[in-house]
Amino acid sequence: MMNDTKKDLKNRINHIEDVLASVAAGDMEARINSEIEDDLSGIEAAIDLLIEDLTDELKKREVMQREVEDKLAKIQEQQKTILQQQQDLLELSSPVSKVWDNVLILPVIGTLDSQRTQVMMENLLEKIVETGCTVAILDITGVPTVDTQVANHLLKTVTSARLLGAECIISGISPAIAQTIVHLGIDLSSIRTKATLQDAMIFAMKQNKRSEDSRPHSRFADADEKNE
Amino acid sequence: MFEQTTDKNWSLLDKQVLETEYDIVRIRQLIRSHAKGIQMGIVDQTRITTAVSELLRNMYNYANGGEVQIETGPVEGKMALIITCSDHGPGIENLEMAMSDGYTTGMGLGYGLPGAKRLVDKFEIETQKDKGTTVRLIKWR
């Protein structure tokens, strides 16, 4: 009699172990489902409940993981679009146009980061060679902040344009930006600057006329005298 | 850090993380709008924005990004905009040189830090080798 009970108990414990092993292996259907009511059945029921809870949690986690993956895919998609748009903007935002005999205009709008300045400089230099223009106006009315990096980029652009034989005029420096540049300590005196695009245009056209009248003269020599 | 100026009465306006070059533009625009928000004039708006821009570029170029904290409150009895930029970069090895005009370890003009200092009313910097750099800019309204 005693032996039978012991055997029964052993069987039940073995069953519990089996169920736990199956659950651990990933079989969430396994349950103890004991029909006997005694001291052990409380534990058996508790284990069944725990397995139930675990199954629920796992299902929830799966759903959440799928959601996160979906969101990640969406974000990656959006990032691709943003990158594409940045590329597009890069091309769009650096148009160089010939507005008069010998005069190019490059309106700069927004922020000058290193990538954009590179594209801008390339476009300008190519256009200078292509058209043979000798005056280029860089209008920075649309640039809200000129820090040392932007100034550095502008200086480099002007210097390389000069190497190709074109003189650059920078226009559209607002009073606030003018004060800021002075405080920063940047020396832009090697660059010809004008307050407005209109001033720059007038200056460029006068320059044009002069250089047609008297070829051997330095382009800016006469204008300098008049200005001072 | 910055015992002499830190004040409990400052209110935090914004806290931003700098990671990419595009964050520089985004944070700069934020600073400008906050400066506008506390009725700063256009010249002062441009100054503080440019000064912050210099620091952000340094953080981006040399320290791989960092954090920016924008606060407002009284400094020495006057209302001010307080901007604290901190990074965990390599630190500035020779601070005295870095604060002088025309000195650069990179490809810049070398006017970034001294220029930023001239653009604001108060400028504090703390740097520790291999730990990072923290700069505080204060501009009175």
Coordinates of C-alpha atoms in Angstrom, one line a residue, chain A residues 9-196:
Chain A
L9 CA 4.2 10.2 -6.1
K10 CA 7.3 9.3 -8.0
N11 CA 5.3 9.1 -11.2
R12 CA 3.7 12.4 -10.6
I13 CA 7.0 14.1 -9.8
N14 CA 8.4 12.5 -13.0
H15 CA 5.4 13.9 -14.9
I16 CA 6.1 17.4 -13.5
E17 CA 9.7 17.1 -14.5
D18 CA 8.7 16.0 -18.0
V19 CA 6.3 18.9 -18.4
L20 CA 8.9 21.4 -17.2
A21 CA 11.4 20.0 -19.5
S22 CA 9.0 20.2 -22.5
V23 CA 8.2 23.8 -21.6
A24 CA 11.9 24.6 -21.3
A25 CA 12.3 23.1 -24.7
G26 CA 9.7 25.4 -26.1
D27 CA 6.5 23.3 -26.1
M28 CA 4.1 25.7 -24.5
E29 CA 1.1 23.3 -24.9
A30 CA 2.4 21.0 -22.1
R31 CA 0.4 21.0 -18.9
I32 CA 0.4 18.9 -15.7
N33 CA -3.4 18.6 -15.6
S34 CA -3.4 16.5 -12.4
E35 CA -6.8 15.0 -11.4
I36 CA -5.8 14.0 -7.9
E37 CA -6.6 16.4 -5.0
D38 CA -3.8 16.4 -2.3
D39 CA -0.9 18.3 -0.9
L40 CA 0.9 18.2 -4.2
S41 CA -1.9 19.4 -6.4
G42 CA -1.5 23.0 -5.2
I43 CA 2.0 23.1 -6.6
E44 CA 0.9 21.4 -9.8
A45 CA -1.9 23.9 -10.3
A46 CA 0.6 26.7 -9.6
I47 CA 3.1 25.4 -12.2
D48 CA 0.3 25.1 -14.8
L49 CA -0.7 28.7 -14.1
L50 CA 2.9 29.8 -14.4
I51 CA 3.2 28.1 -17.7
E52 CA 0.0 29.8 -18.8
D53 CA 1.4 33.2 -17.8
L54 CA 4.7 32.5 -19.5
T55 CA 2.8 31.5 -22.7
D56 CA 1.0 34.8 -22.6
E57 CA 4.1 36.8 -22.0
L58 CA 5.9 35.1 -24.8
K59 CA 3.0 35.8 -27.2
K60 CA 3.0 39.5 -26.1
R61 CA 6.7 39.7 -26.6
E62 CA 6.4 38.3 -30.1
V63 CA 3.8 40.9 -31.0
M64 CA 5.9 43.7 -29.6
Q65 CA 9.0 42.4 -31.4
R66 CA 7.1 42.4 -34.7
E67 CA 5.9 45.9 -34.0
V68 CA 9.4 47.1 -33.2
E69 CA 10.7 45.5 -36.4
D70 CA 8.0 47.1 -38.4
K71 CA 8.7 50.5 -36.9
L72 CA 12.4 50.0 -37.5
A73 CA 11.8 49.2 -41.2
K74 CA 9.7 52.3 -41.5
I75 CA 12.3 54.5 -39.9
Q76 CA 15.0 53.0 -42.2
E77 CA 12.7 53.7 -45.1
Q78 CA 12.3 57.3 -44.0
Q79 CA 16.0 57.7 -43.5
K80 CA 16.5 56.6 -47.0
T81 CA 14.1 59.2 -48.2
I82 CA 15.8 61.9 -46.1
L83 CA 19.2 61.0 -47.5
Q84 CA 17.8 61.1 -51.0
Q85 CA 16.2 64.5 -50.4
Q86 CA 19.4 65.8 -49.0
Q87 CA 21.1 64.7 -52.2
D88 CA 18.4 66.4 -54.3
L89 CA 18.6 69.5 -52.2
L90 CA 22.4 69.6 -52.7
E91 CA 22.0 69.8 -56.4
L92 CA 19.0 72.1 -56.3
S93 CA 20.5 74.6 -53.9
S94 CA 23.6 75.5 -55.9
P95 CA 22.5 77.0 -59.2
V96 CA 25.0 79.1 -61.0
S97 CA 23.5 81.3 -63.7
K98 CA 24.9 83.8 -66.1
V99 CA 23.0 87.0 -65.8
W100 CA 24.9 89.4 -68.0
D101 CA 27.9 89.4 -70.3
N102 CA 30.8 88.2 -68.2
V103 CA 28.7 88.0 -64.9
L104 CA 27.8 84.9 -63.0
I105 CA 25.4 84.8 -60.0
L106 CA 25.4 82.2 -57.3
P107 CA 22.6 82.7 -54.8
V108 CA 23.4 80.8 -51.6
I109 CA 20.5 79.9 -49.4
G110 CA 20.4 78.1 -46.1
T111 CA 23.3 76.5 -44.3
L112 CA 26.7 76.0 -45.8
D113 CA 28.0 72.7 -44.6
S114 CA 31.1 71.1 -45.9
Q115 CA 29.3 68.9 -48.4
R116 CA 27.2 71.8 -49.9
T117 CA 30.2 74.1 -50.2
Q118 CA 32.0 71.4 -52.1
V119 CA 29.2 71.1 -54.6
M120 CA 28.8 74.8 -54.7
M121 CA 32.5 75.4 -55.4
E122 CA 32.6 72.7 -58.1
N123 CA 29.5 74.1 -59.8
L124 CA 30.9 77.7 -59.8
L125 CA 34.4 76.7 -61.0
E126 CA 33.0 74.6 -63.8
K127 CA 30.7 77.4 -64.9
I128 CA 33.5 79.9 -64.8
V129 CA 35.5 77.7 -67.2
E130 CA 32.5 76.9 -69.3
T131 CA 31.3 80.5 -69.8
G132 CA 34.6 82.4 -69.5
C133 CA 33.0 84.9 -67.2
T134 CA 35.4 87.0 -65.1
V135 CA 33.0 88.2 -62.4
A136 CA 31.1 86.0 -60.1
I137 CA 28.6 87.3 -57.5
L138 CA 28.0 85.1 -54.4
D139 CA 24.9 86.3 -52.8
I140 CA 24.6 85.2 -49.2
T141 CA 21.3 87.0 -48.3
G142 CA 19.8 83.6 -47.6
V143 CA 22.5 82.5 -45.2
P144 CA 21.3 83.1 -41.6
T145 CA 24.6 82.3 -39.8
V146 CA 28.1 82.9 -40.9
D147 CA 30.6 81.3 -38.6
T148 CA 34.3 80.7 -39.1
Q149 CA 33.7 77.5 -41.1
V150 CA 31.4 79.2 -43.5
A151 CA 33.8 82.1 -43.8
N152 CA 36.6 79.7 -44.5
H153 CA 34.6 78.0 -47.2
L154 CA 33.8 81.4 -48.8
L155 CA 37.5 82.4 -48.7
K156 CA 38.5 79.1 -50.3
T157 CA 35.8 79.5 -53.0
V158 CA 36.9 83.0 -53.8
T159 CA 40.6 82.0 -53.9
S160 CA 40.0 79.1 -56.3
A161 CA 37.8 81.2 -58.5
R162 CA 40.6 83.8 -58.6
L163 CA 43.0 81.0 -59.8
L164 CA 40.7 80.6 -62.8
G165 CA 40.8 84.3 -63.5
A166 CA 37.5 85.3 -62.1
E167 CA 36.9 87.9 -59.4
C168 CA 34.2 87.1 -56.8
I169 CA 32.0 89.7 -55.2
I170 CA 30.1 88.7 -52.0
S171 CA 26.8 90.4 -51.5
G172 CA 24.0 90.3 -49.1
I173 CA 25.8 90.5 -45.8
S174 CA 23.3 91.8 -43.2
P175 CA 24.3 94.3 -40.6
A176 CA 24.0 91.7 -37.8
I177 CA 26.3 89.3 -39.7
A178 CA 28.8 92.1 -40.5
Q179 CA 29.1 92.8 -36.8
T180 CA 29.4 89.1 -36.0
I181 CA 32.2 88.6 -38.5
V182 CA 34.2 91.5 -37.0
H183 CA 33.8 90.1 -33.5
L184 CA 34.8 86.6 -34.6
G185 CA 38.0 88.2 -35.9
I186 CA 37.8 86.9 -39.5
D187 CA 39.6 88.9 -42.1
L188 CA 37.5 89.1 -45.2
S189 CA 39.3 92.2 -46.5
S190 CA 40.8 90.2 -49.4
I191 CA 37.3 89.7 -50.7
R192 CA 35.3 92.4 -52.4
T193 CA 31.9 92.7 -50.6
K194 CA 28.8 94.7 -51.3
A195 CA 25.8 95.2 -49.1
T196 CA 23.1 94.2 -51.6

